[in-house]
Amino acid sequence: MAEKTVLVTGGAGFIGSNFIHHLAETRPGWRVVNLDALTYAGNPENLRAVEDKDTYSFVHGDITKEEDVASALEACGDGPLEVVHFAAESHVDRSILSGLPFVQTNVVGTQILLDQCRARGVERFVHVSTDEVYGSLGDTGYFTETTPLAPNSPYSASKTASDLLVRAAFHTHGFPAVTTRCSNNYGPYQFPEKLIPLMIANASEDKPLPVYGDGLYVRDWLYVEDHCEAIRVVLEGGRAGEVYNIGGNNEYPNLEIIRMLLAALGKPESLITYVKDRPGHDRRYAIDASKIQRELGWQPRHTFEVALPKTIAWYQSQVEWMQRVRSGAYREYYDRQYGS
Ligand code: NAD
Ligand code: DAU
């Protein structure tokens, strides 16, 4: 019999699939049920290494549909249950093109999930959120858990709304939820609409690298395995009703990252192409992760120097994965976003 059951939502996406691999390695006795709608960002190929395990099952369903959430909860059985909620529309640029899907999944879907998980008596619910709920920083300072919420994109506004619904479920109903807010992740299985895999893909094909604005926007980069470990640590020891910031203490301007990628790939800087800026572009994100370190003993294990080359090597070894995810709907999105 499995030690415990964890329902993971959005487990076929970038961080969710890495999290399921992380649990298979670090907590092999746990049973995992993955509820995922398989949108453009969800890819069952990401889970090939676990799909035949007795401890893993997949439910194809949408968190905005009550009956799908009910089926997933049924698949979890009657024993003690914990939930890690990743499912979301996650790309800022897509939210600028159209905000409604973000409200539907991130806001409505989260409330449907909260209601059913509460009725089911879920023992622990980790809501995976983002540092973007805090808005934008100037040249100095860090986001702490008490920084006022000030989202600037439809994506971050919808995530902020979901954070507030989770907060309300705890305060009103005593629902045992914990929220994590993490900085930018990088690593295997990230959909190539996001900065690092997009630039690796384009550079590998000698295509222009589209840099928004002056390229001096700063993000705090964390290797995805470190984020997964932080989420597991919060699942196991985080205090209900609390928020935990997660970050890499690893700030870089976009241009510097792009130059590192070009150097590693042996490609010329002439591929760098300045394009129109992202509307409402947040200038800088930087996380103060001292609370999770102090309370739960977590800190990142991977440096950029080691994990960035590892990430590049992973994408170079996954030519077919890259080709498949970049065909069809991806091409339509790319042309709409960057011009054909
Ligand atoms: P992703 O876009 O790669 O994956 C999202 C997954 O959710 C996909 O598998 C998709 O099929 C699924 N999904 C979408 N809508 C759904 C629905 N209605 N019902 C069920 N499944 C649905 O996203 P990601 O980058 O892995 O991000 C995962 C979570 O982590 C998100 O909540 C995001 O806000 C948060 N986050 C991401 C980052 C980052 O750098 N990528 C950083 C901090 C927080
Ligand atoms: O901070 C956490 C967030 O990080 C997550 O909540 C989001 O889900 C995730 O997508 C990510 O958001 P960003 O908007 O920071 O990531 P993105 O990879 O889209 O962009 C990173 C930076 O690179 C940002 O300053 C915009 C810039 N950029 C991005 C793309 C796709 C470019 O200059 N050109 C591009 O083509």
Short mmCIF file of C-alpha atoms and ligand atoms in Angstrom, two decimals:
data_model
loop_
_atom_site.label_atom_id
_atom_site.label_comp_id
_atom_site.label_asym_id
_atom_site.label_seq_id
_atom_site.Cartn_x
_atom_site.Cartn_y
_atom_site.Cartn_z
CA MET A 1 0.00 0.00 0.00
CA ALA A 2 1.23 3.50 -0.92
CA GLU A 3 2.55 5.66 1.93
CA LYS A 4 0.34 8.57 0.87
CA THR A 5 -1.53 9.97 -2.13
CA VAL A 6 -0.80 13.34 -3.71
CA LEU A 7 -3.04 14.88 -6.35
CA VAL A 8 -0.93 17.04 -8.68
CA THR A 9 -2.75 19.45 -11.02
CA GLY A 10 -0.94 20.56 -14.20
CA GLY A 11 1.59 17.73 -13.87
CA ALA A 12 2.16 17.48 -17.64
CA GLY A 13 3.59 21.01 -17.83
CA PHE A 14 7.11 22.24 -17.16
CA ILE A 15 7.33 22.46 -13.36
CA GLY A 16 4.58 19.90 -12.66
CA SER A 17 6.33 17.16 -14.67
CA ASN A 18 9.67 17.95 -13.00
CA PHE A 19 7.87 17.75 -9.64
CA ILE A 20 6.44 14.31 -10.45
CA HIS A 21 9.95 13.11 -11.41
CA HIS A 22 11.28 14.63 -8.19
CA LEU A 23 8.72 12.72 -6.10
CA ALA A 24 9.46 9.47 -7.97
CA GLU A 25 13.12 9.88 -6.98
CA THR A 26 12.83 11.24 -3.45
CA ARG A 27 9.50 9.77 -2.25
CA PRO A 28 9.08 6.56 -4.31
CA GLY A 29 6.46 5.18 -1.89
CA TRP A 30 4.00 8.00 -2.58
CA ARG A 31 1.12 7.56 -4.99
CA VAL A 32 0.68 10.43 -7.49
CA VAL A 33 -2.52 11.22 -9.41
CA ASN A 34 -1.97 13.83 -12.13
CA LEU A 35 -4.97 15.91 -13.29
CA ASP A 36 -4.11 17.81 -16.48
CA ALA A 37 -6.19 19.22 -19.34
CA LEU A 38 -3.26 18.82 -21.79
CA THR A 39 -3.47 22.35 -23.17
CA TYR A 40 -0.75 23.46 -25.62
CA ALA A 41 1.62 23.54 -22.60
CA GLY A 42 0.83 20.05 -21.30
CA ASN A 43 2.82 17.21 -22.82
CA PRO A 44 2.44 13.54 -21.79
CA GLU A 45 5.91 12.92 -23.26
CA ASN A 46 7.33 14.79 -20.26
CA LEU A 47 6.14 11.89 -18.06
CA ARG A 48 7.36 8.93 -20.08
CA ALA A 49 9.75 7.82 -17.32
CA VAL A 50 6.96 7.45 -14.75
CA GLU A 51 3.89 6.56 -16.79
CA ASP A 52 4.20 2.77 -16.27
CA LYS A 53 4.76 2.94 -12.52
CA ASP A 54 2.05 1.45 -10.25
CA THR A 55 2.33 4.57 -8.10
CA TYR A 56 1.38 6.96 -10.96
CA SER A 57 -1.96 7.60 -12.66
CA PHE A 58 -3.16 10.22 -15.09
CA VAL A 59 -6.62 11.82 -15.27
CA HIS A 60 -7.25 13.85 -18.41
CA GLY A 61 -9.41 16.69 -17.14
CA ASP A 62 -9.94 20.39 -16.72
CA ILE A 63 -9.97 22.15 -13.33
CA THR A 64 -12.70 24.49 -14.61
CA LYS A 65 -15.05 21.49 -14.95
CA GLU A 66 -16.51 20.28 -11.65
CA GLU A 67 -17.05 16.75 -12.98
CA ASP A 68 -13.38 16.45 -14.02
CA VAL A 69 -12.15 17.53 -10.59
CA ALA A 70 -14.59 15.04 -9.01
CA SER A 71 -13.21 12.22 -11.22
CA ALA A 72 -9.65 13.08 -10.21
CA LEU A 73 -10.56 13.07 -6.51
CA GLU A 74 -12.31 9.73 -6.98
CA ALA A 75 -9.17 8.33 -8.61
CA CYS A 76 -7.28 9.29 -5.44
CA GLY A 77 -9.32 6.82 -3.33
CA ASP A 78 -10.64 7.32 0.19
CA GLY A 79 -7.39 7.59 2.17
CA PRO A 80 -5.57 10.71 3.34
CA LEU A 81 -4.98 13.10 0.47
CA GLU A 82 -2.69 16.07 -0.21
CA VAL A 83 -2.78 18.35 -3.26
CA VAL A 84 -0.15 20.35 -5.14
CA HIS A 85 -1.78 22.83 -7.53
CA PHE A 86 0.33 23.82 -10.56
CA ALA A 87 -2.36 23.95 -13.28
CA ALA A 88 -2.47 27.42 -14.80
CA GLU A 89 -2.16 29.48 -17.91
CA SER A 90 1.42 30.59 -17.30
CA HIS A 91 2.73 32.83 -20.10
CA VAL A 92 2.63 36.63 -19.69
CA ASP A 93 2.72 37.37 -23.45
CA ARG A 94 -0.28 35.10 -24.10
CA SER A 95 -2.19 36.87 -21.32
CA ILE A 96 -1.56 40.18 -23.13
CA LEU A 97 -2.99 38.69 -26.35
CA SER A 98 -6.05 37.37 -24.47
CA GLY A 99 -6.75 37.53 -20.73
CA LEU A 100 -9.94 35.47 -20.47
CA PRO A 101 -8.39 31.95 -20.48
CA PHE A 102 -6.21 33.15 -17.57
CA VAL A 103 -9.24 34.18 -15.51
CA GLN A 104 -10.99 30.93 -16.37
CA THR A 105 -8.23 28.52 -15.38
CA ASN A 106 -6.26 30.49 -12.80
CA VAL A 107 -9.20 32.06 -10.96
CA VAL A 108 -12.36 30.02 -11.64
CA GLY A 109 -10.44 26.72 -11.86
CA THR A 110 -8.66 27.36 -8.55
CA GLN A 111 -11.97 28.10 -6.77
CA ILE A 112 -13.57 24.92 -8.14
CA LEU A 113 -10.57 22.93 -6.96
CA LEU A 114 -10.60 24.58 -3.52
CA ASP A 115 -14.33 23.87 -3.03
CA GLN A 116 -14.05 20.21 -3.94
CA CYS A 117 -10.83 19.64 -2.02
CA ARG A 118 -12.43 21.15 1.08
CA ALA A 119 -15.52 18.95 0.72
CA ARG A 120 -13.21 15.92 0.33
CA GLY A 121 -11.29 16.75 3.52
CA VAL A 122 -7.92 17.23 1.83
CA GLU A 123 -5.22 17.38 4.54
CA ARG A 124 -2.80 19.75 2.85
CA PHE A 125 -3.05 21.97 -0.26
CA VAL A 126 0.02 23.67 -1.74
CA HIS A 127 -0.88 26.48 -4.13
CA VAL A 128 2.03 27.14 -6.51
CA SER A 129 2.15 30.85 -7.21
CA THR A 130 4.63 33.38 -8.51
CA ASP A 131 6.75 36.38 -7.51
CA GLU A 132 4.94 38.34 -10.27
CA VAL A 133 2.05 38.98 -7.85
CA TYR A 134 4.30 41.58 -6.15
CA GLY A 135 4.68 43.67 -9.31
CA SER A 136 7.98 45.27 -10.26
CA LEU A 137 11.11 46.36 -8.33
CA GLY A 138 13.51 49.22 -9.03
CA ASP A 139 17.28 48.72 -8.93
CA THR A 140 17.31 47.74 -5.25
CA GLY A 141 15.23 45.78 -2.74
CA TYR A 142 13.65 42.34 -2.60
CA PHE A 143 10.14 40.88 -2.49
CA THR A 144 9.28 39.51 0.96
CA GLU A 145 6.08 37.66 1.87
CA THR A 146 4.64 40.95 3.20
CA THR A 147 5.37 43.05 0.10
CA PRO A 148 2.01 44.48 -1.09
CA LEU A 149 0.42 42.66 -4.01
CA ALA A 150 0.59 44.81 -7.16
CA PRO A 151 0.28 42.64 -10.29
CA ASN A 152 0.80 44.31 -13.67
CA SER A 153 -0.18 41.76 -16.34
CA PRO A 154 -3.42 39.81 -16.85
CA TYR A 155 -1.38 36.67 -15.99
CA SER A 156 -0.08 38.04 -12.69
CA ALA A 157 -3.46 39.60 -11.84
CA SER A 158 -5.15 36.21 -12.30
CA LYS A 159 -2.49 34.51 -10.13
CA THR A 160 -2.98 37.20 -7.46
CA ALA A 161 -6.73 36.56 -7.52
CA SER A 162 -6.07 32.84 -7.03
CA ASP A 163 -3.71 33.58 -4.11
CA LEU A 164 -6.46 35.63 -2.46
CA LEU A 165 -9.02 32.84 -2.94
CA VAL A 166 -6.59 30.41 -1.30
CA ARG A 167 -6.07 32.88 1.55
CA ALA A 168 -9.85 33.22 1.97
CA ALA A 169 -10.33 29.43 2.04
CA PHE A 170 -7.87 29.26 4.95
CA HIS A 171 -9.29 32.23 6.87
CA THR A 172 -12.98 31.45 6.34
CA HIS A 173 -13.02 27.67 6.37
CA GLY A 174 -9.75 26.70 8.06
CA PHE A 175 -8.77 24.94 4.83
CA PRO A 176 -5.14 23.75 5.26
CA ALA A 177 -3.62 25.64 2.33
CA VAL A 178 -0.10 27.00 1.92
CA THR A 179 1.02 29.31 -0.92
CA THR A 180 4.46 29.40 -2.53
CA ARG A 181 5.69 32.32 -4.67
CA CYS A 182 8.69 31.50 -6.82
CA SER A 183 10.93 33.40 -9.20
CA ASN A 184 11.72 32.42 -12.84
CA ASN A 185 12.48 28.74 -13.34
CA TYR A 186 14.71 27.14 -15.98
CA GLY A 187 15.51 23.53 -16.81
CA PRO A 188 14.22 20.55 -18.81
CA TYR A 189 10.69 20.34 -20.28
CA GLN A 190 10.06 24.12 -20.35
CA PHE A 191 7.83 25.11 -23.24
CA PRO A 192 9.89 27.15 -25.77
CA GLU A 193 7.71 30.25 -25.51
CA LYS A 194 9.70 31.23 -22.38
CA LEU A 195 13.01 33.11 -22.58
CA ILE A 196 15.68 30.42 -22.10
CA PRO A 197 14.28 27.56 -24.24
CA LEU A 198 13.07 30.04 -26.90
CA MET A 199 16.55 31.52 -27.25
CA ILE A 200 18.22 28.07 -27.29
CA ALA A 201 15.80 26.90 -30.01
CA ASN A 202 16.23 29.98 -32.19
CA ALA A 203 20.01 30.19 -31.80
CA SER A 204 20.37 26.49 -32.64
CA GLU A 205 18.65 27.23 -35.98
CA ASP A 206 20.50 30.55 -36.55
CA LYS A 207 17.21 32.42 -36.23
CA PRO A 208 16.92 35.93 -34.72
CA LEU A 209 16.72 36.15 -30.91
CA PRO A 210 13.88 38.60 -30.12
CA VAL A 211 14.93 40.82 -27.20
CA TYR A 212 12.18 42.98 -25.71
CA GLY A 213 13.00 46.67 -25.17
CA ASP A 214 16.56 47.38 -24.04
CA GLY A 215 17.12 43.81 -22.80
CA LEU A 216 18.06 45.09 -19.34
CA TYR A 217 15.04 43.64 -17.51
CA VAL A 218 16.19 41.55 -14.57
CA ARG A 219 14.88 38.18 -13.39
CA ASP A 220 16.00 35.93 -10.49
CA TRP A 221 16.62 32.49 -12.04
CA LEU A 222 16.12 29.22 -10.15
CA TYR A 223 16.82 25.71 -11.46
CA VAL A 224 13.53 23.82 -11.62
CA GLU A 225 14.77 20.91 -9.46
CA ASP A 226 15.43 23.39 -6.64
CA HIS A 227 11.88 24.74 -6.97
CA CYS A 228 10.49 21.18 -6.86
CA GLU A 229 12.45 20.43 -3.72
CA ALA A 230 11.17 23.64 -2.11
CA ILE A 231 7.56 22.69 -2.93
CA ARG A 232 8.05 19.21 -1.41
CA VAL A 233 9.57 20.75 1.71
CA VAL A 234 6.56 23.09 2.01
CA LEU A 235 4.17 20.17 1.44
CA GLU A 236 5.86 18.25 4.24
CA GLY A 237 6.49 21.02 6.74
CA GLY A 238 4.97 24.37 5.71
CA ARG A 239 2.51 26.02 8.08
CA ALA A 240 -1.13 26.24 6.92
CA GLY A 241 -2.21 29.77 5.99
CA GLU A 242 1.37 30.89 5.32
CA VAL A 243 3.11 32.16 2.19
CA TYR A 244 6.69 31.08 1.36
CA ASN A 245 8.82 32.96 -1.17
CA ILE A 246 11.22 30.79 -3.20
CA GLY A 247 14.11 32.23 -5.20
CA GLY A 248 17.58 31.57 -6.53
CA ASN A 249 19.42 34.68 -5.34
CA ASN A 250 20.61 34.66 -8.95
CA GLU A 251 19.75 37.90 -10.75
CA TYR A 252 20.68 38.53 -14.36
CA PRO A 253 19.57 41.00 -17.05
CA ASN A 254 18.04 39.21 -20.03
CA LEU A 255 20.82 40.30 -22.41
CA GLU A 256 23.49 38.77 -20.22
CA ILE A 257 21.69 35.43 -20.23
CA ILE A 258 21.24 35.57 -23.99
CA ARG A 259 24.97 36.28 -24.41
CA MET A 260 25.81 33.30 -22.15
CA LEU A 261 23.55 31.05 -24.25
CA LEU A 262 25.11 32.26 -27.53
CA ALA A 263 28.62 31.70 -26.18
CA ALA A 264 27.76 28.20 -24.98
CA LEU A 265 26.17 27.33 -28.34
CA GLY A 266 29.03 28.87 -30.36
CA LYS A 267 26.65 31.29 -32.13
CA PRO A 268 27.26 34.96 -33.03
CA GLU A 269 25.83 37.92 -31.10
CA SER A 270 24.59 39.28 -34.44
CA LEU A 271 21.55 37.00 -33.91
CA ILE A 272 20.37 39.37 -31.14
CA THR A 273 17.42 41.37 -32.52
CA TYR A 274 15.76 44.14 -30.52
CA VAL A 275 11.97 44.03 -30.90
CA LYS A 276 9.04 46.02 -29.54
CA ASP A 277 8.85 45.87 -25.75
CA ARG A 278 6.29 43.78 -23.85
CA PRO A 279 3.48 46.17 -22.75
CA GLY A 280 3.57 46.76 -18.99
CA HIS A 281 6.92 44.90 -18.78
CA ASP A 282 8.05 44.49 -15.13
CA ARG A 283 11.60 45.84 -14.77
CA ARG A 284 13.03 43.65 -12.05
CA TYR A 285 12.07 40.70 -9.85
CA ALA A 286 14.19 39.62 -6.87
CA ILE A 287 13.16 37.31 -4.06
CA ASP A 288 14.02 37.31 -0.38
CA ALA A 289 13.79 33.59 0.42
CA SER A 290 14.98 33.83 4.02
CA LYS A 291 11.66 32.63 5.50
CA ILE A 292 11.70 29.20 3.82
CA GLN A 293 15.39 28.87 4.64
CA ARG A 294 14.86 29.77 8.30
CA GLU A 295 11.69 27.74 8.89
CA LEU A 296 12.17 24.75 6.63
CA GLY A 297 15.91 24.65 5.96
CA TRP A 298 15.56 24.95 2.17
CA GLN A 299 18.11 26.65 -0.06
CA PRO A 300 18.99 26.19 -3.73
CA ARG A 301 21.51 23.44 -4.51
CA HIS A 302 22.26 24.38 -8.13
CA THR A 303 24.34 27.32 -9.36
CA PHE A 304 23.79 28.89 -12.78
CA GLU A 305 27.36 27.93 -13.73
CA VAL A 306 26.47 24.24 -13.42
CA ALA A 307 22.74 24.13 -14.19
CA LEU A 308 22.62 26.44 -17.24
CA PRO A 309 25.07 24.28 -19.30
CA LYS A 310 23.15 21.20 -18.10
CA THR A 311 19.91 22.79 -19.34
CA ILE A 312 21.43 23.68 -22.73
CA ALA A 313 22.72 20.10 -23.08
CA TRP A 314 19.24 18.76 -22.28
CA TYR A 315 17.60 20.81 -25.07
CA GLN A 316 20.37 19.84 -27.50
CA SER A 317 19.72 16.17 -26.75
CA GLN A 318 15.95 16.55 -27.20
CA VAL A 319 15.74 17.50 -30.88
CA GLU A 320 12.54 15.50 -31.50
CA TRP A 321 10.82 16.82 -28.34
CA MET A 322 11.68 20.35 -29.48
CA GLN A 323 10.44 19.74 -33.03
CA ARG A 324 7.16 18.23 -31.85
CA VAL A 325 6.30 20.98 -29.35
CA ARG A 326 7.24 23.70 -31.85
CA SER A 327 4.99 22.43 -34.64
CA GLY A 328 1.33 23.33 -35.29
CA ALA A 329 -0.23 25.71 -32.78
CA TYR A 330 3.18 26.92 -31.60
CA ARG A 331 3.99 28.31 -35.05
CA GLU A 332 0.68 30.21 -35.14
CA TYR A 333 1.41 31.72 -31.72
CA TYR A 334 4.98 32.57 -32.71
CA ASP A 335 3.89 34.41 -35.87
CA ARG A 336 1.24 36.31 -33.94
CA GLN A 337 3.67 37.32 -31.19
CA TYR A 338 6.81 38.08 -33.22
CA GLY A 339 5.61 38.47 -36.81
CA SER A 340 6.29 35.69 -39.33
P1 NAD B 1 3.12 25.34 -17.91
O1 NAD B 1 2.38 26.31 -18.74
O2 NAD B 1 4.37 24.72 -18.44
O3 NAD B 1 2.16 24.13 -17.50
C1 NAD B 1 0.83 24.32 -17.09
C2 NAD B 1 0.14 22.96 -17.04
O4 NAD B 1 -1.21 23.16 -16.58
C3 NAD B 1 0.05 22.27 -18.41
O5 NAD B 1 0.34 20.91 -18.28
C4 NAD B 1 -1.41 22.48 -18.80
O6 NAD B 1 -1.91 21.45 -19.65
C5 NAD B 1 -2.10 22.47 -17.44
N1 NAD B 1 -3.39 23.19 -17.46
C6 NAD B 1 -3.62 24.43 -17.96
N2 NAD B 1 -4.92 24.74 -17.82
C7 NAD B 1 -5.51 23.68 -17.19
C8 NAD B 1 -6.83 23.40 -16.75
N3 NAD B 1 -7.84 24.27 -16.95
N4 NAD B 1 -7.07 22.23 -16.13
C9 NAD B 1 -6.08 21.33 -15.93
N5 NAD B 1 -4.82 21.53 -16.36
C10 NAD B 1 -4.53 22.69 -16.97
O7 NAD B 1 3.39 26.08 -16.53
P2 NAD B 1 4.67 26.02 -15.56
O8 NAD B 1 5.68 26.97 -16.04
O9 NAD B 1 5.03 24.59 -15.32
O10 NAD B 1 4.02 26.66 -14.24
C11 NAD B 1 3.34 25.83 -13.29
C12 NAD B 1 2.83 26.70 -12.16
O11 NAD B 1 3.93 27.36 -11.54
C13 NAD B 1 1.88 27.81 -12.61
O12 NAD B 1 0.86 27.92 -11.65
C14 NAD B 1 2.75 29.07 -12.63
O13 NAD B 1 1.99 30.22 -12.34
C15 NAD B 1 3.73 28.76 -11.51
N6 NAD B 1 5.07 29.38 -11.64
C16 NAD B 1 5.81 29.24 -12.78
C17 NAD B 1 7.11 29.76 -12.84
C18 NAD B 1 7.98 29.61 -14.07
O14 NAD B 1 9.07 30.18 -14.12
N7 NAD B 1 7.58 28.84 -15.06
C19 NAD B 1 7.62 30.45 -11.73
C20 NAD B 1 6.82 30.60 -10.59
C21 NAD B 1 5.56 30.04 -10.55
O1 DAU B 2 8.74 35.21 -12.19
C1 DAU B 2 8.01 34.02 -12.33
C2 DAU B 2 7.36 33.98 -13.69
O2 DAU B 2 8.41 33.76 -14.63
C3 DAU B 2 6.29 32.92 -13.82
O3 DAU B 2 5.22 33.23 -12.96
C4 DAU B 2 5.77 32.83 -15.25
O4 DAU B 2 4.86 31.74 -15.38
C5 DAU B 2 6.95 32.59 -16.17
O5 DAU B 2 6.51 32.59 -17.52
C6 DAU B 2 8.01 33.68 -15.98
O6 DAU B 2 7.53 34.98 -16.42
P1 DAU B 2 8.44 36.01 -17.24
O7 DAU B 2 7.55 36.90 -18.00
O8 DAU B 2 9.48 36.61 -16.38
O9 DAU B 2 9.20 34.95 -18.21
P2 DAU B 2 9.54 34.98 -19.78
O10 DAU B 2 10.41 33.79 -20.02
O11 DAU B 2 8.33 35.15 -20.62
O12 DAU B 2 10.42 36.30 -19.92
C7 DAU B 2 11.61 36.47 -19.17
C8 DAU B 2 12.20 37.82 -19.54
O13 DAU B 2 12.65 37.78 -20.91
C9 DAU B 2 11.20 38.97 -19.48
O14 DAU B 2 11.87 40.15 -19.06
C10 DAU B 2 10.76 39.14 -20.94
C11 DAU B 2 12.00 38.76 -21.71
N1 DAU B 2 11.75 38.16 -23.06
C12 DAU B 2 10.93 37.08 -23.12
C13 DAU B 2 10.63 36.49 -24.33
C14 DAU B 2 9.72 35.30 -24.42
C15 DAU B 2 12.34 38.70 -24.19
O15 DAU B 2 13.11 39.68 -24.12
N2 DAU B 2 12.06 38.12 -25.40
C16 DAU B 2 11.22 37.05 -25.53
O16 DAU B 2 10.99 36.59 -26.67
#
